mmCIF file of C-alpha atoms and ligand atoms in Angstrom:
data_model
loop_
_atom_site.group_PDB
_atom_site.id
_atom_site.type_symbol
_atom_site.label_atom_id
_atom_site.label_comp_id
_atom_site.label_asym_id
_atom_site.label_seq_id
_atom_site.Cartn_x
_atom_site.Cartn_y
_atom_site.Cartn_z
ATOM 1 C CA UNK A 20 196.479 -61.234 -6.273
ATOM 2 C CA UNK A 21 193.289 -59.574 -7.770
ATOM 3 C CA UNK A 22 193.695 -57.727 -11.082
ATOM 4 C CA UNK A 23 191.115 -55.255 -9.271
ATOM 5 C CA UNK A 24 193.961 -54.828 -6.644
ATOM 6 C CA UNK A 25 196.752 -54.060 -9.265
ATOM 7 C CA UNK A 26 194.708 -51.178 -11.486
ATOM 8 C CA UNK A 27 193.222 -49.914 -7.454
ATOM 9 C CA UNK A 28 196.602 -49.321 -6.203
ATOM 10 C CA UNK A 29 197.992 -47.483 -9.848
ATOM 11 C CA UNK A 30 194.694 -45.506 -9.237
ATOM 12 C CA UNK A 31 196.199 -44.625 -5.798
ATOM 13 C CA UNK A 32 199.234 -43.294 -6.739
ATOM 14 C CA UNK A 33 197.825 -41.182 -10.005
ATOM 15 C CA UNK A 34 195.476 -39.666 -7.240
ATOM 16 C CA UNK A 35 197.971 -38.906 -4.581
ATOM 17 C CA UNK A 36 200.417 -38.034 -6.666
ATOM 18 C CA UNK A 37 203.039 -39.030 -4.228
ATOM 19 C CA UNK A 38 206.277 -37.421 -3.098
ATOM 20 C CA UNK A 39 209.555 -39.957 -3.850
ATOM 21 C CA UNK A 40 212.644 -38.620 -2.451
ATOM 22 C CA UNK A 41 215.450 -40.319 -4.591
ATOM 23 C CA UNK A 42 219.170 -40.310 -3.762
ATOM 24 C CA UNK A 43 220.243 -42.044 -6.646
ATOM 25 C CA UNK A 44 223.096 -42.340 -9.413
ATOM 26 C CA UNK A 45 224.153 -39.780 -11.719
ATOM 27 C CA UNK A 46 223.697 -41.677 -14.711
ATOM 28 C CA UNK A 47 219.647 -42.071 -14.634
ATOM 29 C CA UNK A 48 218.785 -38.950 -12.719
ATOM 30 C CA UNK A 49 217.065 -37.147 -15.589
ATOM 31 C CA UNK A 50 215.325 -40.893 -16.645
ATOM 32 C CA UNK A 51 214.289 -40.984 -13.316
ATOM 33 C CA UNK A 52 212.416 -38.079 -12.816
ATOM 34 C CA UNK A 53 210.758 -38.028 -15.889
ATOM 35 C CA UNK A 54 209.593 -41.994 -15.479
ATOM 36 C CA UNK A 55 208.035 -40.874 -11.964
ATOM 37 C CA UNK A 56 206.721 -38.060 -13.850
ATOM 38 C CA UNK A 57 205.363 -40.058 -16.231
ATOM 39 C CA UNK A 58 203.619 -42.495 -13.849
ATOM 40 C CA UNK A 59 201.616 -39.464 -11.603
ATOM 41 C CA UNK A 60 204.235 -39.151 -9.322
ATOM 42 C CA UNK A 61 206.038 -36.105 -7.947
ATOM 43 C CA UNK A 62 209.753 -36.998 -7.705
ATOM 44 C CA UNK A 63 212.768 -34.961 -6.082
ATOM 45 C CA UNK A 64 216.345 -35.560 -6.031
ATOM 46 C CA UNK A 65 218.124 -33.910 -2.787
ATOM 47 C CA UNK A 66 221.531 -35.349 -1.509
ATOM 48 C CA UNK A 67 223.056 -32.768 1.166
ATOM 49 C CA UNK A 68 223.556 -34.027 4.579
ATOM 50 C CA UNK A 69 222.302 -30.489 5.326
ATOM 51 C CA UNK A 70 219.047 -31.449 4.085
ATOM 52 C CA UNK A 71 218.028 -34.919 3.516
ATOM 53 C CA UNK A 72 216.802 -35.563 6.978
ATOM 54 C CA UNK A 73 214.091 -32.871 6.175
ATOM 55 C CA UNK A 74 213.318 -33.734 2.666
ATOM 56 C CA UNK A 75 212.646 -37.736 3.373
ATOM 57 C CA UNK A 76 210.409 -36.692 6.520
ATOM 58 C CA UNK A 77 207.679 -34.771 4.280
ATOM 59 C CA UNK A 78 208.475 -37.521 1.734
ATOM 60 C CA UNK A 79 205.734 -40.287 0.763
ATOM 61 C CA UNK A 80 209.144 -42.871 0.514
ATOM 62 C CA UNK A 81 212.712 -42.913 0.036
ATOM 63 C CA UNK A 82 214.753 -44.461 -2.482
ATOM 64 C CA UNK A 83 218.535 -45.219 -1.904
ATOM 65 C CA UNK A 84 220.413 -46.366 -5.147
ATOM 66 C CA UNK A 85 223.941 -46.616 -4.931
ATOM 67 C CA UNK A 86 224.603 -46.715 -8.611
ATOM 68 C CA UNK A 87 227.690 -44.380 -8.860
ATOM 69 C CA UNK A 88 227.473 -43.916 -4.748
ATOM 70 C CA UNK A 89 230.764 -42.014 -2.687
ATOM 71 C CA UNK A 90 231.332 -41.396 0.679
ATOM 72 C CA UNK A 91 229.359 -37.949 1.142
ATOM 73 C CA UNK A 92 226.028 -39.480 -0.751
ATOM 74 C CA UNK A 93 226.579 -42.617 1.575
ATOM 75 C CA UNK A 94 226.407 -40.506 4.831
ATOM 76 C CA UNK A 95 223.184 -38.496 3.018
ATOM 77 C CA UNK A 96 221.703 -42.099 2.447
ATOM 78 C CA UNK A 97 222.127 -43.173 6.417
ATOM 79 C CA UNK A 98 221.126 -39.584 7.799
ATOM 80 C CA UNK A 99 218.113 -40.244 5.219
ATOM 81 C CA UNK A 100 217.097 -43.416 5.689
ATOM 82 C CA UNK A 101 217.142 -42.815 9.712
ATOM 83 C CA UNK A 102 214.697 -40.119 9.055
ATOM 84 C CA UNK A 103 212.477 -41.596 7.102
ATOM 85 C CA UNK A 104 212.927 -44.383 9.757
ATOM 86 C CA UNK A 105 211.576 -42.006 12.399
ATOM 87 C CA UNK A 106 208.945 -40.510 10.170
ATOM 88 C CA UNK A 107 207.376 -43.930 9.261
ATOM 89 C CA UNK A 108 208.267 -42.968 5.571
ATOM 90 C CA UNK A 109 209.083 -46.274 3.396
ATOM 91 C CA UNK A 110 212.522 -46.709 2.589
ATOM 92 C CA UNK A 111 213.119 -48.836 -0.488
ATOM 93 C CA UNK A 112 216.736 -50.002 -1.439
ATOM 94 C CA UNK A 113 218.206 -50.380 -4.911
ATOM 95 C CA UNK A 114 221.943 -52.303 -4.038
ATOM 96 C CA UNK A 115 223.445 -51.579 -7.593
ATOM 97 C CA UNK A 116 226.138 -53.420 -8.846
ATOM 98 C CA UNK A 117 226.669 -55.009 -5.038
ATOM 99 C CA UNK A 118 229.363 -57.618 -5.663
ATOM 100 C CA UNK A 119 231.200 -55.839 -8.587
ATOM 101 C CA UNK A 120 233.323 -53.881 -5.698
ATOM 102 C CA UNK A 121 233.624 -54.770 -1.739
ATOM 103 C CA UNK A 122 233.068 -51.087 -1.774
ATOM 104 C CA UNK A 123 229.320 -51.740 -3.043
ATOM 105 C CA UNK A 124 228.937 -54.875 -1.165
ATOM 106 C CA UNK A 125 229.858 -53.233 2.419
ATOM 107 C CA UNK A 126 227.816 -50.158 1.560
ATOM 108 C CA UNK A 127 225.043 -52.596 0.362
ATOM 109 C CA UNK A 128 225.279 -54.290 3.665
ATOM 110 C CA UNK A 129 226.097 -50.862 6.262
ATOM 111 C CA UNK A 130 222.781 -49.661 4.911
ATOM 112 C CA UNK A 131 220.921 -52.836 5.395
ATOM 113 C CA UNK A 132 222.092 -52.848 9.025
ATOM 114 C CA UNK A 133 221.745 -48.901 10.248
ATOM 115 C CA UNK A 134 218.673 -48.216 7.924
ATOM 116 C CA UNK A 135 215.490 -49.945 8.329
ATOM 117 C CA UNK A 136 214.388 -50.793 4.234
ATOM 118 C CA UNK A 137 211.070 -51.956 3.679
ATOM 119 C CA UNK A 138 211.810 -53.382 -0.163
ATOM 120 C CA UNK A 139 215.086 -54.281 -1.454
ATOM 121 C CA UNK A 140 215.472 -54.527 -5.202
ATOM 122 C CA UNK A 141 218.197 -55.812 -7.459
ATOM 123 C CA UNK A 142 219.072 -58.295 -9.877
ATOM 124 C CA UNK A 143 219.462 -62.269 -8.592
ATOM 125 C CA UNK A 144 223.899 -60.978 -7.619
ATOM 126 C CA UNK A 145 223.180 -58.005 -5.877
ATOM 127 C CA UNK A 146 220.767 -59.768 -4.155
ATOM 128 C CA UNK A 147 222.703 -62.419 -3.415
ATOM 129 C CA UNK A 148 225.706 -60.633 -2.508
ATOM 130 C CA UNK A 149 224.537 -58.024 -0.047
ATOM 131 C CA UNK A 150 222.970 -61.184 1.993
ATOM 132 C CA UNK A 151 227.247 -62.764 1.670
ATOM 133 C CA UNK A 152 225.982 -65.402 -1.250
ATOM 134 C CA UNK A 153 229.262 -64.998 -3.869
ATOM 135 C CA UNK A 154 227.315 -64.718 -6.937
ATOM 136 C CA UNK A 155 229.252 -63.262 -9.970
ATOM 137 C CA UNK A 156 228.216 -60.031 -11.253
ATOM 138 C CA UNK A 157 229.847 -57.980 -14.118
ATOM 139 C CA UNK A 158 229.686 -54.164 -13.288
ATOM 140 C CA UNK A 159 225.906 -53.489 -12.622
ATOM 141 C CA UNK A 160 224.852 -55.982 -15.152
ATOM 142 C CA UNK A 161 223.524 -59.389 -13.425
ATOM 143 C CA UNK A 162 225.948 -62.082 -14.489
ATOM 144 C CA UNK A 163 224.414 -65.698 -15.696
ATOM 145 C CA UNK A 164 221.780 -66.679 -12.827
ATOM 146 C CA UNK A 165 222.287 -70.375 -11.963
ATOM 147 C CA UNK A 166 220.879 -70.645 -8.644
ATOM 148 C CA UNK A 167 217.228 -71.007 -7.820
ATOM 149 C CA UNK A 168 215.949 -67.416 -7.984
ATOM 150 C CA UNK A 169 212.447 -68.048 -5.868
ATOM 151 C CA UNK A 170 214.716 -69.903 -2.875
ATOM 152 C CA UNK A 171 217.163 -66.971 -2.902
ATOM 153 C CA UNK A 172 214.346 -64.182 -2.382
ATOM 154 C CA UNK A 173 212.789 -66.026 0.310
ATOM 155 C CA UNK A 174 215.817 -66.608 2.095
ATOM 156 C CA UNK A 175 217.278 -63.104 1.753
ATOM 157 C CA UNK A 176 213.678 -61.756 3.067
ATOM 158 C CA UNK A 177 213.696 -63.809 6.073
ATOM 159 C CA UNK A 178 217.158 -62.737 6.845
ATOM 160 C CA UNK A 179 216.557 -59.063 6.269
ATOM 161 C CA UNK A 180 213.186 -59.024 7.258
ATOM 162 C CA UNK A 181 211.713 -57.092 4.412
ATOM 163 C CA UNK A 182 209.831 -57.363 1.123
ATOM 164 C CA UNK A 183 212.616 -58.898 -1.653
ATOM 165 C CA UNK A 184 212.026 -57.861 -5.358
ATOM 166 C CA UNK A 185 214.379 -60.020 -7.324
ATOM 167 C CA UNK A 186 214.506 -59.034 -11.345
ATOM 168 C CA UNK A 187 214.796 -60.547 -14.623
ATOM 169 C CA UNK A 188 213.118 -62.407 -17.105
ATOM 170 C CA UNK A 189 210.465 -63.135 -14.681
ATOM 171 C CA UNK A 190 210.025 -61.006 -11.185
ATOM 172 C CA UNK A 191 210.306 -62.251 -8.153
ATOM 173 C CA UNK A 192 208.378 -60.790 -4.870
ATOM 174 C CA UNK A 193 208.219 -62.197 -1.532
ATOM 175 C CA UNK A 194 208.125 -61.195 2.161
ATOM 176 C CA UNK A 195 209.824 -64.671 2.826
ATOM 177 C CA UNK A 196 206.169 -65.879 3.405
ATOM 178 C CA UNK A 197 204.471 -65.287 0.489
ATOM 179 C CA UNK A 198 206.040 -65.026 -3.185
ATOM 180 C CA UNK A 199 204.542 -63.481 -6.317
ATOM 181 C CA UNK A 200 206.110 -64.541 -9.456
ATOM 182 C CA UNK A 201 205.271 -61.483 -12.662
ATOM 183 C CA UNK A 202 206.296 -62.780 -15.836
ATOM 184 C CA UNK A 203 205.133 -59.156 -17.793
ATOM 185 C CA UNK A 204 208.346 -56.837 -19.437
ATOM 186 C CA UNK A 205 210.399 -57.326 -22.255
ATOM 187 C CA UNK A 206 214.149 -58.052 -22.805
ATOM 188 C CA UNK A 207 214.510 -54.636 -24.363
ATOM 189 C CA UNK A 208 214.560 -53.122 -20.793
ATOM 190 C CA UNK A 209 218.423 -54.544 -20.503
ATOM 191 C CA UNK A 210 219.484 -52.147 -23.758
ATOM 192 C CA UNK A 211 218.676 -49.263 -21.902
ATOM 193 C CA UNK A 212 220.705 -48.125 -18.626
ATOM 194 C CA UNK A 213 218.120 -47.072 -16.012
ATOM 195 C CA UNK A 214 215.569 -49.650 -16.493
ATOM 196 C CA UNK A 215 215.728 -51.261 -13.358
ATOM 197 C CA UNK A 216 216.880 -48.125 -11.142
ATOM 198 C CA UNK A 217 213.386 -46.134 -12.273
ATOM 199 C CA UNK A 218 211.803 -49.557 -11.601
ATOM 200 C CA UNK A 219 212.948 -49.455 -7.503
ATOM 201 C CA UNK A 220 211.813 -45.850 -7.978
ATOM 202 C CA UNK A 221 208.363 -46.685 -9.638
ATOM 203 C CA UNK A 222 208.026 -49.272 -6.249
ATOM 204 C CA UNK A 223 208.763 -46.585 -3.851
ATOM 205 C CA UNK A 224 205.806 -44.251 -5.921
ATOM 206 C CA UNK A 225 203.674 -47.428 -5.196
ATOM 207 C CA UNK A 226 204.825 -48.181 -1.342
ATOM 208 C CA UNK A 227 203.835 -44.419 -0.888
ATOM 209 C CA UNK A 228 200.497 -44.966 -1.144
ATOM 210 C CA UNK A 229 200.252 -48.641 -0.553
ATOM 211 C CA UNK A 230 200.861 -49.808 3.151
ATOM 212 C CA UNK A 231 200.868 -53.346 1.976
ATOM 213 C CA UNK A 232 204.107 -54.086 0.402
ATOM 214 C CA UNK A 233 203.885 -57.276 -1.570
ATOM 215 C CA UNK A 234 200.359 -55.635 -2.999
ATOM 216 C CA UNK A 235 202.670 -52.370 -3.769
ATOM 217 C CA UNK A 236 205.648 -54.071 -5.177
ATOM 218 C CA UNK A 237 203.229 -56.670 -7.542
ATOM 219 C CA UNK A 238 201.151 -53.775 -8.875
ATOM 220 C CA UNK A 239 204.375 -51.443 -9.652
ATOM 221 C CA UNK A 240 205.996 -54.368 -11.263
ATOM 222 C CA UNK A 241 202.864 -55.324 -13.897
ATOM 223 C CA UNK A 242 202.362 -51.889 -14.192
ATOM 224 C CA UNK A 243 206.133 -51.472 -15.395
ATOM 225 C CA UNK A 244 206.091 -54.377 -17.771
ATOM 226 C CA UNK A 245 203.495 -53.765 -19.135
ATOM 227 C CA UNK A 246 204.084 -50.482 -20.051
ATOM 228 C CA UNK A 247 207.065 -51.806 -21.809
ATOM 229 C CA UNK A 248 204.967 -54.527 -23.627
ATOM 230 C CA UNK A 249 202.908 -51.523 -25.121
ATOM 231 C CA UNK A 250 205.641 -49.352 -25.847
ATOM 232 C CA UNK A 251 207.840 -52.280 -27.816
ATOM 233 C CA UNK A 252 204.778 -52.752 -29.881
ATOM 234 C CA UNK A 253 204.086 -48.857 -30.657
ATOM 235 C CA UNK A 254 208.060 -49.509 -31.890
ATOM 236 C CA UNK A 255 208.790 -52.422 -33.502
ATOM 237 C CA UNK A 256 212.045 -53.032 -35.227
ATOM 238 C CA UNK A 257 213.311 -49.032 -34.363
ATOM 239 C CA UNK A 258 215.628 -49.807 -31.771
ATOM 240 C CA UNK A 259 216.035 -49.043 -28.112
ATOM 241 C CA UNK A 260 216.137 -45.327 -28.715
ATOM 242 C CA UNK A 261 212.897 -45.073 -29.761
ATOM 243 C CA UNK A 262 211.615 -47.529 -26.865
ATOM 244 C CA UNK A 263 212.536 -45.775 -24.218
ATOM 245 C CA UNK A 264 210.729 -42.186 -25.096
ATOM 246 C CA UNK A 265 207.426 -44.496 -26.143
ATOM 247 C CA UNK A 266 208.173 -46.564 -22.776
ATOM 248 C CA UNK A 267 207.865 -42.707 -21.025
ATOM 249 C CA UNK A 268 204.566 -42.299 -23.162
ATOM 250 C CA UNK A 269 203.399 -45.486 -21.713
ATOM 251 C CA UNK A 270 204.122 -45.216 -18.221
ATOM 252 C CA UNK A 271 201.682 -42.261 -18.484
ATOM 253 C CA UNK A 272 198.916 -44.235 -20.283
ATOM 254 C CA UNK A 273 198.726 -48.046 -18.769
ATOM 255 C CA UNK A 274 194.808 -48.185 -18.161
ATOM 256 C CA UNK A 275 192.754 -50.578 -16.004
ATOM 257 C CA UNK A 276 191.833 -52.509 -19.586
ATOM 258 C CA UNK A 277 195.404 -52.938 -20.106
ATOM 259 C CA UNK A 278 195.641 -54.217 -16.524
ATOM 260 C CA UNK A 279 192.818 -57.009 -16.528
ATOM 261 C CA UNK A 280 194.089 -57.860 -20.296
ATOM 262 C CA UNK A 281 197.650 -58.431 -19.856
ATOM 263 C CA UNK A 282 198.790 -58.906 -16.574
ATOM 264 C CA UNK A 283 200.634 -61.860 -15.490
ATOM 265 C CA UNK A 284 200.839 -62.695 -11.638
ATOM 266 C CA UNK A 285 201.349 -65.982 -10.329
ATOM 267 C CA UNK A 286 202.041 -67.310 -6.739
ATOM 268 C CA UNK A 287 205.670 -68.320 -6.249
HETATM 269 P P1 ATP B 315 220.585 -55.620 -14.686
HETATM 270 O O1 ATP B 315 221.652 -54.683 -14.307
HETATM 271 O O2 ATP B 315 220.893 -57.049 -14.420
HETATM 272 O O3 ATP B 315 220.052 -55.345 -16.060
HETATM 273 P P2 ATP B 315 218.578 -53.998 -13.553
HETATM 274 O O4 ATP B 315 218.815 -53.380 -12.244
HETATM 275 O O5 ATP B 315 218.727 -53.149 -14.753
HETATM 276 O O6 ATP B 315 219.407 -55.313 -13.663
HETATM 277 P P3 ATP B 315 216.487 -55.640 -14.539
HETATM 278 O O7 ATP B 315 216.604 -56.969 -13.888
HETATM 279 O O8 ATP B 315 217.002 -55.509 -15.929
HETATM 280 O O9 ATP B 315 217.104 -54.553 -13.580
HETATM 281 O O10 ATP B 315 214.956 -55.241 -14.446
HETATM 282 C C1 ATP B 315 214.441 -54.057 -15.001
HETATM 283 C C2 ATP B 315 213.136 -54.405 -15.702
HETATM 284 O O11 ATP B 315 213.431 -55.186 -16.867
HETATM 285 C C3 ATP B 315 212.178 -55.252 -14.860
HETATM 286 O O12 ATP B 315 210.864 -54.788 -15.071
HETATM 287 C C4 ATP B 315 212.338 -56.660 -15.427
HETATM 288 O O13 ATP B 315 211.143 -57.397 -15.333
HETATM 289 C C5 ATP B 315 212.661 -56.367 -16.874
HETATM 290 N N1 ATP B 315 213.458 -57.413 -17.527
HETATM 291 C C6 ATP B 315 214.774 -57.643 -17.342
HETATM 292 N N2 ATP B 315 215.193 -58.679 -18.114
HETATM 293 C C7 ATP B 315 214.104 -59.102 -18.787
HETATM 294 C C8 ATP B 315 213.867 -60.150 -19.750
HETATM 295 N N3 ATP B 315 214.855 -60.943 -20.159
HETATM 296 N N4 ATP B 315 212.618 -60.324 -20.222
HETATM 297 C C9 ATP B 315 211.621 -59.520 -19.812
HETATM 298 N N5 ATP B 315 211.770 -58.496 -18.921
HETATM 299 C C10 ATP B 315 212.986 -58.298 -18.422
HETATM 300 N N1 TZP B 316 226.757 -47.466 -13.934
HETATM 301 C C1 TZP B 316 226.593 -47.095 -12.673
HETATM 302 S S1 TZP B 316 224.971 -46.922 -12.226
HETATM 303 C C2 TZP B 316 224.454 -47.365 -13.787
HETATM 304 C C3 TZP B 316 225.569 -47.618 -14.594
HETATM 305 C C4 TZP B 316 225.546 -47.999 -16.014
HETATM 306 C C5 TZP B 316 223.032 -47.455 -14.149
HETATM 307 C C6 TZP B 316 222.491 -48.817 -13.904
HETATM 308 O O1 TZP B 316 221.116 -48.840 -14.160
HETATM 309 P P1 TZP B 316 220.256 -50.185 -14.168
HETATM 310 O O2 TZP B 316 218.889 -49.678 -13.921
HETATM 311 O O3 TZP B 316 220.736 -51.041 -13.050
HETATM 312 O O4 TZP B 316 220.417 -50.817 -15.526
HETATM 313 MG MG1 MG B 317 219.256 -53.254 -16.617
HETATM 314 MG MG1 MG B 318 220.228 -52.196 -11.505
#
């Protein structure tokens, strides 16, 4: 993929400033919205069954998180997700901690079958899990990842038929067809909680203005990692306190220099 692509589409979204309708988890609500913020996006959080059909039509995307999910935000998720179904609005799918509980598992799964996602993203378990691979998992946290990670995506995208973001050390993005492989971000993400659920958020900001979803999901990913590459070197040796307000600063500054100079995209 074209560098030119990557900084084009982050151009698209600053511009647009699109509308991401989250129903997400309690504990990275506030990181959430500020990280969307931060990017050029507009977020809003609305859960209500009374009004989440309405708030996902006149949104740009959807994102479903399950993260600390129950059975009233579940119903808001499907009544959602239909909507946004019917409105052509992207839905994008963040199966936290899927394989931890059968709760989360089923869920994962229910919403895969009744809602139509465009982009699933989760770490190498959850991905595994929601597609009935047993890989272990402890609480949210990905547990050790011995399988091949670029076989896994593929196969869960051709079973789901949608775009598969599988994260980690290195990124994994495919439609089952074609797989991107983004090797930007830093290990610091995994010492603060959030990190990957503003990250399925960040995508959705991207598949809002982006009708092709592997160019979408690449660009939101280098965009993301980098931002973090910047922001551990504006605080080295302070800690991840420290990171993630800079990380905020940098999700606001990531330029088209930064882009072309530190990007790292390869085909999977
Ligand atoms: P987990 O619960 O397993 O931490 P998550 O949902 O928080 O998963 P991550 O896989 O941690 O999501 O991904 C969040 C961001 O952190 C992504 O941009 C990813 O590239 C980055 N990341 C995660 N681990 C590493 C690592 N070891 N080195 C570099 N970047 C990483
Ligand atoms: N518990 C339930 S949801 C959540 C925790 C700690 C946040 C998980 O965030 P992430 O982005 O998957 O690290
Ligand atoms: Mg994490
Ligand atoms: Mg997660």
């Amino acid at each position: 993929m074209e560098k030119t692509n990557l900084h084009e589409t982050l151009q698209k979204v600053r511009e647009r400033n699109p509308l991401v309708h989250n129903i997400t988890n309690v504990v990275v609500t506030n990181f959430t919205a500020n990280g969307l913020l931060a990017l050029g996006a507009s977020p809003v959080m609305a859960y209500a069954a009374e009004e989440v059909a309405d708030m996902a039509k006149i949104a740009s995307s959807l994102v479903l998180n399950i993260g600390t999910l129950n059975s009233q935000t579940v119903e808001s998720m499907i009544i959602a997700g239909k909507s946004a179904n019917d409105n052509n609005v992207p839905v994008i799918f963040d199966p936290v901690g899927a394989g931890a509980t059968l709760y989360r598992t089923e869920t994962s799964q229910r919403i895969m079958k009744e809602v139509k996602v465009s982009i699933i993203r989760g770490n190498a378990a959850e991905i595994a899990n929601v597609v009935g691979e047993k890989w272990e998992i402890k609480g949210v946290d990905a547990g050790e990842t011995k399988g091949n990670v670029v076989d896994l995506a593929k196969t869960a995208a051709q079973k789901m038929n949608c775009v598969v973001v599988i994260t980690g050390k290195e990124d994994v993005i495919t439609d089952g067809e074609t797989t991107y492989v983004v090797a930007n971000g830093h290990p610091i993400l995994t010492k603060v909680t959030g990190t990957g659920c503003l990250l399925t958020s960040v995508i959705g900001a991207f598949a809002g203005v982006e009708k092709d979803l592997l160019q979408a999901a690449v660009a939101a990913l280098t965009y993301y990692g980098i931002a973090a590459e910047k922001a551990v070197k504006q605080t080295a040796e302070q800690g991840p306190g420290s990171f993630q307000i800079e990380f905020l600063n940098q999700l606001s500054l990531v330029s088209e220099v930064d882009i072309n100079q530190f990007s790292s995209v390869r085909r999977g």
